[in-house]
């Protein structure tokens, strides 16, 4: 029998770091980065450098001296116990390890330790923010990173900005012992997942979930129930998982959003999880859709 409890922590959560807001002034950051115990993980184009043992490769921050770095330079992720953990985004991976050792968190996510995956995801999202938000939203001037890379301040007007997190509703819609899943445009044949969509200004997460299900599949729902959430660093979504009950069952797919949507029985889902059925393609363990299905299977056992 497959273990069908959702993972705890949910993949990409549970980083075990103290974000140490009280240590993020320039003097203390300088002291932290020089500590013998300090370590840095390396990113290259949003991919994480993996070292021996299949864990993120760690170097001392001083090993980065003289290397070209992407803005904003060192990012202080936090304290792991007493150990300061930094992240650097480098431009020449071969100076540290073969380029192929830098891998996508989408690909390797399910194989990393939960705390390593969460730490790498935090670093990836922070660097993506520094890469995309180089200008002040108030006046358009350039911004400068502060507090170890968790804040930007405009060099002209002084406006502050903080790392963005984008809320997304992702939902399992149930009809008795059946669950609704859809295949997005361009996905491989057989790939199916929970429906999802960005929360709009003025909406609660429950309203966003109900609107998206109606728009994408023509299903009216009731009793939206928040289950758990997941940071998703591609680049910085917060996936908020809900379970809703269908009030009608005839699916009307919006072809701009989905190529297909179908009801799957609990037995079909369980068979996929137990690798004895192929009603749809098995979802990667690190996705919240996979975790929501596991949660639902456990809840309905
Ligand atoms: Zn400004």
Short mmCIF file of C-alpha atoms and ligand atoms in Angstrom, two decimals:
data_model
loop_
_atom_site.label_atom_id
_atom_site.label_comp_id
_atom_site.label_asym_id
_atom_site.label_seq_id
_atom_site.Cartn_x
_atom_site.Cartn_y
_atom_site.Cartn_z
CA UNK A 1 0.00 0.00 0.00
CA UNK A 2 1.34 3.40 -0.97
CA UNK A 3 1.79 6.01 1.73
CA UNK A 4 -0.89 8.48 0.73
CA UNK A 5 -0.49 11.12 3.41
CA UNK A 6 0.61 14.50 2.05
CA UNK A 7 4.25 15.27 2.75
CA UNK A 8 5.11 17.42 5.76
CA UNK A 9 6.59 19.85 5.16
CA UNK A 10 5.05 20.42 1.76
CA UNK A 11 7.89 20.48 -0.85
CA UNK A 12 9.63 23.89 -1.10
CA UNK A 13 8.46 24.77 2.43
CA UNK A 14 10.28 23.99 5.68
CA UNK A 15 13.66 25.63 5.11
CA UNK A 16 14.80 25.46 8.78
CA UNK A 17 16.31 28.95 8.50
CA UNK A 18 16.13 31.82 10.96
CA UNK A 19 15.75 34.78 8.59
CA UNK A 20 17.51 36.88 11.27
CA UNK A 21 15.97 40.28 10.57
CA UNK A 22 18.02 41.72 13.47
CA UNK A 23 21.34 40.92 11.74
CA UNK A 24 20.67 42.59 8.39
CA UNK A 25 22.53 45.88 8.79
CA UNK A 26 25.75 46.33 6.73
CA UNK A 27 28.18 45.91 9.64
CA UNK A 28 26.66 42.70 10.93
CA UNK A 29 26.33 41.27 7.42
CA UNK A 30 30.04 41.92 6.85
CA UNK A 31 30.82 40.05 10.05
CA UNK A 32 28.52 37.15 9.15
CA UNK A 33 29.98 36.64 5.68
CA UNK A 34 33.51 36.42 7.14
CA UNK A 35 32.64 33.84 9.75
CA UNK A 36 34.54 30.58 9.29
CA UNK A 37 31.28 28.67 9.54
CA UNK A 38 29.55 30.72 6.81
CA UNK A 39 28.51 28.86 3.67
CA UNK A 40 27.09 29.85 0.31
CA UNK A 41 25.04 27.94 -2.23
CA UNK A 42 25.47 28.71 -5.92
CA UNK A 43 22.92 29.43 -8.58
CA UNK A 44 23.45 29.81 -12.31
CA UNK A 45 20.57 31.05 -14.48
CA UNK A 46 18.12 30.07 -11.76
CA UNK A 47 19.51 26.55 -11.49
CA UNK A 48 21.07 25.15 -8.36
CA UNK A 49 24.62 23.78 -8.17
CA UNK A 50 24.53 20.19 -6.89
CA UNK A 51 27.61 18.72 -5.28
CA UNK A 52 28.68 15.35 -3.94
CA UNK A 53 25.96 13.39 -2.23
CA UNK A 54 23.23 15.03 -4.29
CA UNK A 55 22.98 18.06 -2.01
CA UNK A 56 23.38 21.74 -2.99
CA UNK A 57 27.11 22.42 -3.26
CA UNK A 58 28.37 24.72 -0.51
CA UNK A 59 31.45 26.94 -0.58
CA UNK A 60 32.78 29.58 1.77
CA UNK A 61 31.65 33.05 0.64
CA UNK A 62 35.32 34.09 0.33
CA UNK A 63 35.64 31.58 -2.54
CA UNK A 64 33.49 33.98 -4.60
CA UNK A 65 35.99 36.83 -4.38
CA UNK A 66 37.09 37.87 -7.85
CA UNK A 67 34.23 36.12 -9.63
CA UNK A 68 31.56 37.92 -11.67
CA UNK A 69 28.27 37.85 -9.81
CA UNK A 70 24.72 38.64 -10.78
CA UNK A 71 23.02 41.46 -8.87
CA UNK A 72 22.75 42.02 -6.01
CA UNK A 73 25.86 40.00 -5.10
CA UNK A 74 25.60 37.93 -1.93
CA UNK A 75 22.11 37.29 -0.63
CA UNK A 76 21.87 36.39 3.05
CA UNK A 77 19.29 33.61 3.27
CA UNK A 78 19.44 33.29 7.05
CA UNK A 79 20.96 31.34 9.89
CA UNK A 80 21.03 27.56 9.98
CA UNK A 81 21.56 27.19 13.70
CA UNK A 82 24.58 29.47 14.20
CA UNK A 83 25.77 29.08 10.60
CA UNK A 84 25.13 32.00 8.21
CA UNK A 85 23.88 30.77 4.83
CA UNK A 86 24.34 32.93 1.74
CA UNK A 87 23.47 32.46 -1.91
CA UNK A 88 25.32 33.76 -4.97
CA UNK A 89 24.20 33.82 -8.58
CA UNK A 90 27.31 33.29 -10.66
CA UNK A 91 28.02 33.90 -14.35
CA UNK A 92 30.74 31.31 -14.99
CA UNK A 93 29.67 27.97 -13.55
CA UNK A 94 32.75 26.12 -14.80
CA UNK A 95 34.87 28.03 -12.28
CA UNK A 96 33.19 25.97 -9.56
CA UNK A 97 31.91 22.76 -11.11
CA UNK A 98 30.78 21.38 -14.46
CA UNK A 99 27.88 23.37 -15.87
CA UNK A 100 25.74 20.22 -16.02
CA UNK A 101 25.87 20.05 -12.21
CA UNK A 102 23.57 23.07 -12.19
CA UNK A 103 20.08 21.64 -12.40
CA UNK A 104 16.51 22.87 -12.46
CA UNK A 105 14.59 22.67 -9.23
CA UNK A 106 11.63 21.49 -11.29
CA UNK A 107 13.61 18.47 -12.39
CA UNK A 108 15.50 17.54 -9.25
CA UNK A 109 13.02 18.85 -6.69
CA UNK A 110 11.61 15.51 -5.69
CA UNK A 111 15.09 14.12 -4.99
CA UNK A 112 16.38 16.82 -2.66
CA UNK A 113 16.01 16.83 1.10
CA UNK A 114 13.03 19.01 2.04
CA UNK A 115 15.19 21.59 3.83
CA UNK A 116 17.64 21.77 0.89
CA UNK A 117 14.80 22.15 -1.60
CA UNK A 118 13.21 24.95 0.43
CA UNK A 119 16.51 26.77 0.88
CA UNK A 120 17.30 26.56 -2.84
CA UNK A 121 13.79 27.71 -3.72
CA UNK A 122 14.10 30.74 -1.41
CA UNK A 123 17.36 31.69 -3.10
CA UNK A 124 15.92 31.20 -6.58
CA UNK A 125 12.89 33.41 -5.89
CA UNK A 126 15.02 36.18 -4.36
CA UNK A 127 17.41 36.30 -7.32
CA UNK A 128 14.50 36.24 -9.77
CA UNK A 129 13.07 39.28 -7.98
CA UNK A 130 16.37 41.20 -8.15
CA UNK A 131 16.67 40.30 -11.83
CA UNK A 132 13.17 41.44 -12.82
CA UNK A 133 12.68 44.41 -10.48
CA UNK A 134 15.65 46.67 -11.10
CA UNK A 135 13.65 49.87 -11.16
CA UNK A 136 11.58 51.73 -8.62
CA UNK A 137 7.84 51.26 -9.10
CA UNK A 138 7.27 54.85 -7.89
CA UNK A 139 9.74 56.84 -10.03
CA UNK A 140 11.55 54.44 -12.35
CA UNK A 141 15.04 55.06 -10.98
CA UNK A 142 17.34 52.17 -10.21
CA UNK A 143 17.03 50.36 -6.91
CA UNK A 144 19.72 49.08 -4.56
CA UNK A 145 19.50 45.94 -2.46
CA UNK A 146 19.55 46.27 1.30
CA UNK A 147 19.34 44.00 4.33
CA UNK A 148 21.18 41.16 2.64
CA UNK A 149 18.94 41.12 -0.42
CA UNK A 150 15.47 40.97 1.15
CA UNK A 151 14.67 44.61 0.47
CA UNK A 152 15.27 47.16 -2.30
CA UNK A 153 15.46 50.90 -1.85
CA UNK A 154 15.17 53.40 -4.68
CA UNK A 155 18.42 55.33 -5.20
CA UNK A 156 16.44 58.46 -6.10
CA UNK A 157 13.21 58.73 -4.10
CA UNK A 158 13.95 56.23 -1.34
CA UNK A 159 10.81 54.14 -1.90
CA UNK A 160 11.17 50.65 -0.44
CA UNK A 161 10.10 47.43 -2.09
CA UNK A 162 10.04 43.86 -0.90
CA UNK A 163 10.23 40.46 -2.60
CA UNK A 164 7.05 39.69 -4.45
CA UNK A 165 4.94 36.64 -3.79
CA UNK A 166 2.06 35.94 -6.17
CA UNK A 167 -0.93 34.07 -4.72
CA UNK A 168 -2.37 31.32 -6.89
CA UNK A 169 -5.43 29.22 -6.09
CA UNK A 170 -5.05 25.54 -6.98
CA UNK A 171 -7.99 23.29 -6.42
CA UNK A 172 -9.34 19.81 -6.37
CA UNK A 173 -13.00 19.78 -7.30
CA UNK A 174 -14.78 16.71 -6.04
CA UNK A 175 -18.05 15.04 -7.02
CA UNK A 176 -18.57 12.24 -4.55
CA UNK A 177 -15.66 9.85 -5.13
CA UNK A 178 -14.55 11.61 -8.32
CA UNK A 179 -12.12 14.45 -8.76
CA UNK A 180 -11.76 16.96 -11.61
CA UNK A 181 -8.44 17.51 -13.37
CA UNK A 182 -7.44 19.26 -16.55
CA UNK A 183 -4.68 19.35 -19.13
CA UNK A 184 -3.24 22.76 -19.94
CA UNK A 185 -2.65 23.92 -23.51
CA UNK A 186 0.53 22.35 -24.89
CA UNK A 187 0.96 19.80 -22.11
CA UNK A 188 1.97 16.26 -23.09
CA UNK A 189 -0.76 13.71 -23.76
CA UNK A 190 -1.88 12.13 -20.50
CA UNK A 191 -0.65 14.94 -18.28
CA UNK A 192 -3.39 16.08 -15.93
CA UNK A 193 -3.35 18.33 -12.91
CA UNK A 194 -5.50 20.31 -10.54
CA UNK A 195 -6.98 23.49 -12.03
CA UNK A 196 -5.24 26.67 -10.91
CA UNK A 197 -5.23 30.40 -11.44
CA UNK A 198 -3.90 33.68 -10.10
CA UNK A 199 -5.89 35.52 -7.44
CA UNK A 200 -7.22 38.86 -8.72
CA UNK A 201 -7.26 42.09 -6.72
CA UNK A 202 -10.45 42.20 -4.70
CA UNK A 203 -10.86 38.44 -4.47
CA UNK A 204 -10.55 36.07 -1.56
CA UNK A 205 -8.68 32.86 -2.24
CA UNK A 206 -11.99 30.96 -2.06
CA UNK A 207 -13.61 33.28 -4.62
CA UNK A 208 -10.62 32.94 -6.95
CA UNK A 209 -10.86 29.15 -6.75
CA UNK A 210 -14.57 29.15 -7.57
CA UNK A 211 -14.16 31.65 -10.42
CA UNK A 212 -11.30 29.72 -12.02
CA UNK A 213 -13.18 26.41 -11.93
CA UNK A 214 -16.22 28.06 -13.51
CA UNK A 215 -14.14 29.82 -16.19
CA UNK A 216 -11.95 26.87 -17.10
CA UNK A 217 -14.37 23.96 -16.80
CA UNK A 218 -17.88 25.40 -16.42
CA UNK A 219 -18.33 23.77 -13.02
CA UNK A 220 -20.19 25.63 -10.29
CA UNK A 221 -18.80 24.79 -6.84
CA UNK A 222 -19.62 25.14 -3.15
CA UNK A 223 -17.92 24.74 0.22
CA UNK A 224 -14.40 25.86 -0.81
CA UNK A 225 -12.03 24.59 1.87
CA UNK A 226 -8.42 25.76 2.25
CA UNK A 227 -6.08 22.81 2.85
CA UNK A 228 -2.43 23.92 2.70
CA UNK A 229 -0.10 26.16 0.71
CA UNK A 230 3.23 25.84 -1.06
CA UNK A 231 5.92 28.31 -2.08
CA UNK A 232 6.60 27.63 -5.78
CA UNK A 233 9.78 29.38 -6.95
CA UNK A 234 8.98 29.64 -10.70
CA UNK A 235 9.48 32.50 -10.05
CA UNK A 236 7.61 33.34 -6.83
CA UNK A 237 4.10 31.95 -6.56
CA UNK A 238 2.38 30.99 -3.34
CA UNK A 239 0.18 28.07 -4.33
CA UNK A 240 -2.87 27.88 -2.07
CA UNK A 241 -4.53 24.50 -2.18
CA UNK A 242 -8.30 24.15 -1.79
CA UNK A 243 -10.86 21.40 -2.08
CA UNK A 244 -14.32 22.31 -3.42
CA UNK A 245 -17.51 20.39 -4.08
CA UNK A 246 -19.05 20.41 -7.56
CA UNK A 247 -22.67 21.50 -7.96
CA UNK A 248 -22.91 20.34 -11.59
CA UNK A 249 -20.88 17.72 -13.44
CA UNK A 250 -21.12 18.56 -17.15
CA UNK A 251 -17.71 19.96 -18.09
CA UNK A 252 -17.42 22.88 -20.52
CA UNK A 253 -13.73 23.43 -21.25
CA UNK A 254 -12.42 26.90 -22.06
CA UNK A 255 -10.09 26.05 -24.98
CA UNK A 256 -7.92 29.08 -24.29
CA UNK A 257 -7.05 27.61 -20.87
CA UNK A 258 -7.36 23.84 -21.19
CA UNK A 259 -7.11 21.16 -23.85
CA UNK A 260 -9.10 18.71 -21.80
CA UNK A 261 -10.74 18.25 -18.42
CA UNK A 262 -12.15 15.04 -16.98
CA UNK A 263 -13.49 13.40 -13.87
CA UNK A 264 -11.28 10.68 -12.40
CA UNK A 265 -12.54 8.16 -9.87
CA UNK A 266 -10.76 7.68 -6.56
CA UNK A 267 -9.79 4.21 -7.74
CA UNK A 268 -8.21 5.61 -10.92
CA UNK A 269 -6.23 8.15 -8.88
CA UNK A 270 -5.16 5.55 -6.32
CA UNK A 271 -4.06 3.20 -9.10
CA UNK A 272 -1.80 5.93 -10.55
CA UNK A 273 -0.28 6.55 -7.11
CA UNK A 274 0.30 2.85 -6.60
CA UNK A 275 1.86 2.56 -10.08
CA UNK A 276 -0.69 0.03 -11.28
CA UNK A 277 -2.79 2.38 -13.39
CA UNK A 278 -2.26 4.98 -16.08
CA UNK A 279 -5.47 7.01 -16.23
CA UNK A 280 -3.17 10.07 -16.18
CA UNK A 281 0.52 10.79 -15.99
CA UNK A 282 1.96 10.62 -12.47
CA UNK A 283 2.56 14.13 -11.13
CA UNK A 284 5.99 15.03 -9.72
CA UNK A 285 6.08 14.64 -5.94
CA UNK A 286 7.24 18.23 -5.48
CA UNK A 287 4.03 19.66 -6.97
CA UNK A 288 1.20 20.74 -4.72
CA UNK A 289 -1.27 19.03 -7.08
CA UNK A 290 0.37 15.71 -6.23
CA UNK A 291 0.21 16.57 -2.54
CA UNK A 292 -3.44 17.61 -2.77
CA UNK A 293 -4.34 14.32 -4.44
CA UNK A 294 -2.46 12.40 -1.75
CA UNK A 295 -4.28 14.38 0.92
CA UNK A 296 -7.63 13.66 -0.73
CA UNK A 297 -6.87 9.95 -1.07
CA UNK A 298 -5.94 9.80 2.63
CA UNK A 299 -8.98 11.82 3.66
CA UNK A 300 -11.38 9.61 1.70
CA UNK A 301 -9.76 6.29 2.63
ZN1 LIG B 1 11.95 55.92 -6.74
#
